[in-house]
Coordinates of C-alpha atoms and ligand atoms in Angstrom, one line a residue:
M1 CA -49.7 -134.9 78.6
G2 CA -46.4 -133.8 78.3
V3 CA -44.6 -131.4 80.3
F4 CA -44.4 -129.1 77.6
S5 CA -48.2 -129.2 76.9
R6 CA -49.1 -128.9 80.3
R7 CA -47.0 -125.8 80.6
R8 CA -48.4 -124.4 77.4
N9 CA -52.1 -125.1 79.0
E10 CA -51.3 -123.5 82.0
L11 CA -50.0 -120.6 80.1
A12 CA -52.8 -119.9 78.2
A13 CA -55.5 -119.9 81.2
R14 CA -53.3 -116.9 82.7
G15 CA -54.3 -115.3 79.8
I16 CA -50.2 -115.5 78.1
D17 CA -49.5 -116.2 75.2
P18 CA -47.0 -119.2 75.2
A19 CA -44.4 -118.0 72.2
R20 CA -43.7 -115.2 74.4
V21 CA -41.9 -117.5 76.8
P22 CA -38.8 -119.3 75.8
P23 CA -38.1 -122.9 76.4
G24 CA -37.7 -123.4 80.2
Q25 CA -38.8 -120.0 82.0
Y26 CA -42.1 -119.9 84.1
V27 CA -44.0 -116.6 84.2
T28 CA -43.9 -114.2 87.2
D29 CA -45.0 -110.9 88.2
R30 CA -42.3 -110.4 90.9
F31 CA -39.1 -109.0 90.5
P32 CA -36.3 -110.4 91.6
V33 CA -32.9 -109.0 92.6
L34 CA -29.9 -110.4 91.7
H35 CA -26.3 -109.4 91.3
A36 CA -22.6 -110.3 92.6
G37 CA -21.5 -108.3 95.4
V38 CA -24.0 -104.9 97.3
T39 CA -25.7 -102.1 95.5
P40 CA -23.3 -99.6 95.4
T41 CA -23.3 -96.2 96.7
V42 CA -23.4 -93.9 93.9
D43 CA -22.5 -89.7 94.4
I44 CA -24.5 -88.4 91.1
T45 CA -22.4 -85.1 91.1
T46 CA -19.2 -87.0 90.4
W47 CA -20.8 -90.3 88.3
D48 CA -19.5 -90.3 84.7
F49 CA -19.7 -92.7 82.0
T50 CA -16.8 -93.2 79.2
V51 CA -16.3 -94.6 75.9
D52 CA -12.9 -95.9 75.1
G53 CA -11.1 -98.7 73.2
L54 CA -11.9 -98.9 69.5
V55 CA -13.3 -95.4 69.1
A56 CA -11.9 -92.3 67.2
D57 CA -12.4 -89.6 70.4
R58 CA -12.7 -90.8 74.2
L59 CA -16.2 -89.4 75.6
R60 CA -16.9 -88.9 78.7
W61 CA -20.2 -88.0 80.1
S62 CA -21.7 -86.9 83.3
Y63 CA -25.5 -87.5 84.7
D64 CA -27.0 -84.4 83.4
D65 CA -25.6 -85.4 80.0
I66 CA -27.4 -88.3 79.5
L67 CA -30.5 -87.0 81.2
A68 CA -30.5 -84.4 78.5
M69 CA -30.4 -87.0 75.6
P70 CA -33.7 -87.7 74.1
T71 CA -35.5 -90.5 76.2
V72 CA -37.4 -93.4 75.2
Q73 CA -40.0 -95.2 76.5
V74 CA -39.5 -99.4 76.0
V75 CA -42.1 -102.0 76.6
A76 CA -39.9 -105.8 76.9
D77 CA -40.1 -109.3 78.0
I78 CA -37.3 -110.1 80.4
H79 CA -35.8 -113.3 80.7
C80 CA -33.4 -114.3 83.4
V81 CA -31.2 -117.5 83.5
T82 CA -32.5 -118.8 86.8
K83 CA -36.0 -119.2 84.7
W84 CA -37.9 -116.5 85.5
T85 CA -39.6 -114.6 82.8
K86 CA -41.3 -111.1 83.7
L87 CA -43.5 -109.7 80.7
D88 CA -44.2 -106.3 79.9
T89 CA -41.5 -104.4 81.9
V90 CA -41.7 -100.6 80.9
W91 CA -38.5 -99.0 81.1
E92 CA -37.3 -95.2 79.9
G93 CA -34.0 -93.8 79.6
V94 CA -31.9 -93.5 76.6
S95 CA -31.6 -95.6 73.7
V96 CA -28.4 -97.6 72.5
P97 CA -28.6 -96.1 68.7
E98 CA -29.1 -92.5 70.1
L99 CA -26.3 -92.6 72.4
M100 CA -24.0 -94.2 70.1
S101 CA -24.9 -91.9 67.7
R102 CA -22.5 -89.7 69.4
V103 CA -19.7 -92.0 69.0
T104 CA -17.7 -93.2 66.0
L105 CA -16.5 -96.3 66.1
L106 CA -13.4 -97.2 64.6
P107 CA -13.3 -100.0 61.6
D108 CA -12.2 -102.7 63.5
A109 CA -14.5 -102.8 66.3
T110 CA -16.8 -105.9 66.5
H111 CA -17.6 -106.4 70.3
V112 CA -18.0 -104.3 73.3
L113 CA -17.5 -104.8 76.3
V114 CA -19.9 -103.2 78.8
R115 CA -18.0 -101.5 82.2
A116 CA -20.1 -101.1 85.8
E117 CA -19.1 -100.4 89.1
H118 CA -17.2 -102.7 91.2
G119 CA -15.6 -103.3 87.9
F120 CA -18.4 -105.9 86.7
T121 CA -18.3 -106.2 82.9
A122 CA -20.1 -108.0 80.1
N123 CA -19.5 -108.7 76.8
L124 CA -21.8 -108.2 73.6
A125 CA -21.6 -108.2 69.5
L126 CA -22.1 -105.2 68.0
D127 CA -25.3 -106.6 66.2
D128 CA -27.1 -107.7 69.7
F129 CA -25.8 -104.1 70.9
L130 CA -26.8 -101.6 68.2
R131 CA -30.6 -102.5 68.3
D132 CA -33.8 -100.4 68.6
D133 CA -34.9 -102.0 71.8
N134 CA -32.0 -101.8 73.6
L135 CA -31.6 -98.8 75.8
F136 CA -29.8 -97.3 79.2
A137 CA -32.6 -97.1 81.1
Y138 CA -32.7 -94.7 84.4
R139 CA -36.8 -95.1 84.7
F140 CA -38.6 -98.6 85.4
G141 CA -42.2 -98.8 85.5
G142 CA -42.8 -94.9 85.4
E143 CA -40.8 -94.2 88.7
D144 CA -37.2 -93.9 89.2
L145 CA -35.1 -97.2 88.9
D146 CA -34.9 -98.8 92.3
P147 CA -30.9 -98.7 93.3
D148 CA -31.1 -102.6 93.6
H149 CA -32.4 -102.8 90.0
G150 CA -29.3 -100.4 88.9
W151 CA -30.1 -96.9 89.4
P152 CA -28.5 -94.7 88.6
L153 CA -27.9 -95.8 84.8
R154 CA -29.0 -99.7 83.5
L155 CA -28.2 -101.3 80.0
V156 CA -31.6 -102.9 79.4
V157 CA -30.8 -105.8 76.2
P158 CA -34.7 -107.6 76.2
H159 CA -33.4 -110.3 73.3
L160 CA -30.8 -111.8 75.6
Y161 CA -30.5 -113.3 79.3
F162 CA -30.8 -110.7 81.8
W163 CA -27.5 -110.7 83.0
K164 CA -26.3 -109.0 79.8
S165 CA -28.4 -106.4 81.5
V166 CA -25.9 -104.7 83.3
K167 CA -26.5 -102.6 86.5
W168 CA -24.9 -99.5 87.6
V169 CA -23.6 -99.0 84.6
R170 CA -20.6 -96.6 84.0
G171 CA -18.9 -97.0 80.5
L172 CA -18.5 -98.8 77.1
T173 CA -14.6 -100.3 75.7
F174 CA -14.9 -101.4 71.9
L175 CA -13.0 -104.4 71.3
D176 CA -12.0 -106.1 67.4
H177 CA -12.7 -109.7 69.4
D178 CA -15.3 -111.3 71.9
E179 CA -14.1 -111.5 75.4
P180 CA -16.0 -112.6 78.1
G181 CA -17.2 -110.4 81.3
F182 CA -17.9 -111.6 84.8
W183 CA -20.6 -114.1 84.6
E184 CA -19.3 -115.3 81.1
R185 CA -15.8 -115.7 82.8
N186 CA -18.0 -118.1 85.6
G187 CA -19.6 -120.0 83.4
Y188 CA -22.1 -118.4 81.5
H189 CA -22.9 -118.9 78.0
M190 CA -21.0 -115.7 75.8
R191 CA -23.8 -114.9 73.8
G192 CA -27.3 -116.1 76.1
D193 CA -30.1 -116.2 73.9
P194 CA -33.2 -117.3 75.7
W195 CA -35.0 -118.6 72.2
A196 CA -31.9 -121.6 72.2
E197 CA -31.4 -121.6 75.8
Q198 CA -28.0 -120.4 75.8
R199 CA -27.3 -120.4 79.5
Y200 CA -24.1 -122.0 80.9
W201 CA -20.4 -122.9 78.8
G202 CA -21.3 -126.0 76.3
D203 CA -25.1 -125.2 75.8
Ligands
MTE1 N1 -23.7 -104.8 87.3 C1 -24.4 -106.1 87.7 N2 -25.1 -106.1 86.7 C2 -26.0 -107.1 86.9 C3 -25.3 -108.3 87.7 C4 -24.3 -107.4 88.5 O1 -24.2 -109.2 89.1 N3 -23.8 -106.6 88.6 N4 -26.1 -109.1 87.5 C5 -26.8 -109.8 85.9 C6 -27.6 -110.6 86.4 S1 -26.8 -112.2 86.8 C7 -29.1 -110.5 86.7 S2 -30.6 -112.0 86.6 C8 -29.8 -109.5 86.4 C9 -31.1 -109.3 87.7 O2 -31.4 -107.9 87.6 P1 -32.6 -107.3 88.4 O3 -31.6 -107.4 90.1 O4 -32.6 -106.4 88.5 O5 -33.5 -108.7 88.4 O6 -28.7 -108.2 86.3 C10 -27.9 -108.4 85.8 N5 -27.2 -107.5 85.7
MO2 MO1 -28.8 -114.0 86.8

């Protein structure tokens, strides 16, 4: 029996539909913590979220402004480039389309650079960013998001590898071109589709 059919049989024996697991991934119930640098200490009273670049008006929201926006719950499978997949994760927060309904993009905008604490960034094409399943999450599994997993606010982009799901997010810069973010400058793929195994440069 080949490695692929063995893997499919193992997943099926655990009651997992193999069609939910992208190539090269294994399923875990754990929730590993992975990031560059240290978990930031956040003062929520001075915390802000800013929107700039190719927008009609720059915007600045406080944490209370974010909490006052309508909430959504998203159940998503997440896929890390280090090969773990976690199924049925439950997130709550503000959907990207909901937040973006307050932003007027200029016609030239094609990409967004998501900005986070410590100068961390990740790039997304607008087609990948403006999706109904994407959200700015502040709750996970029915509880406040753990600081190690991105509290006070984390972008979740379920259809791409998890490094695009920026923890400790602080804002958005809209661009008329693609620009690599932190991990993308360090060898990770510009897009990161797990179903196409877009892990690293040249994939
Ligand atoms: N701000 C920030 N967000 C980040 C990262 C980071 O280094 N800084 N790493 C990314 C990577 S590579 C992964 S795999 C996931 C890990 O999220 P987790 O620690 O909640 O599992 O966070 C992503 N978001
Ligand atoms: Mo990662």
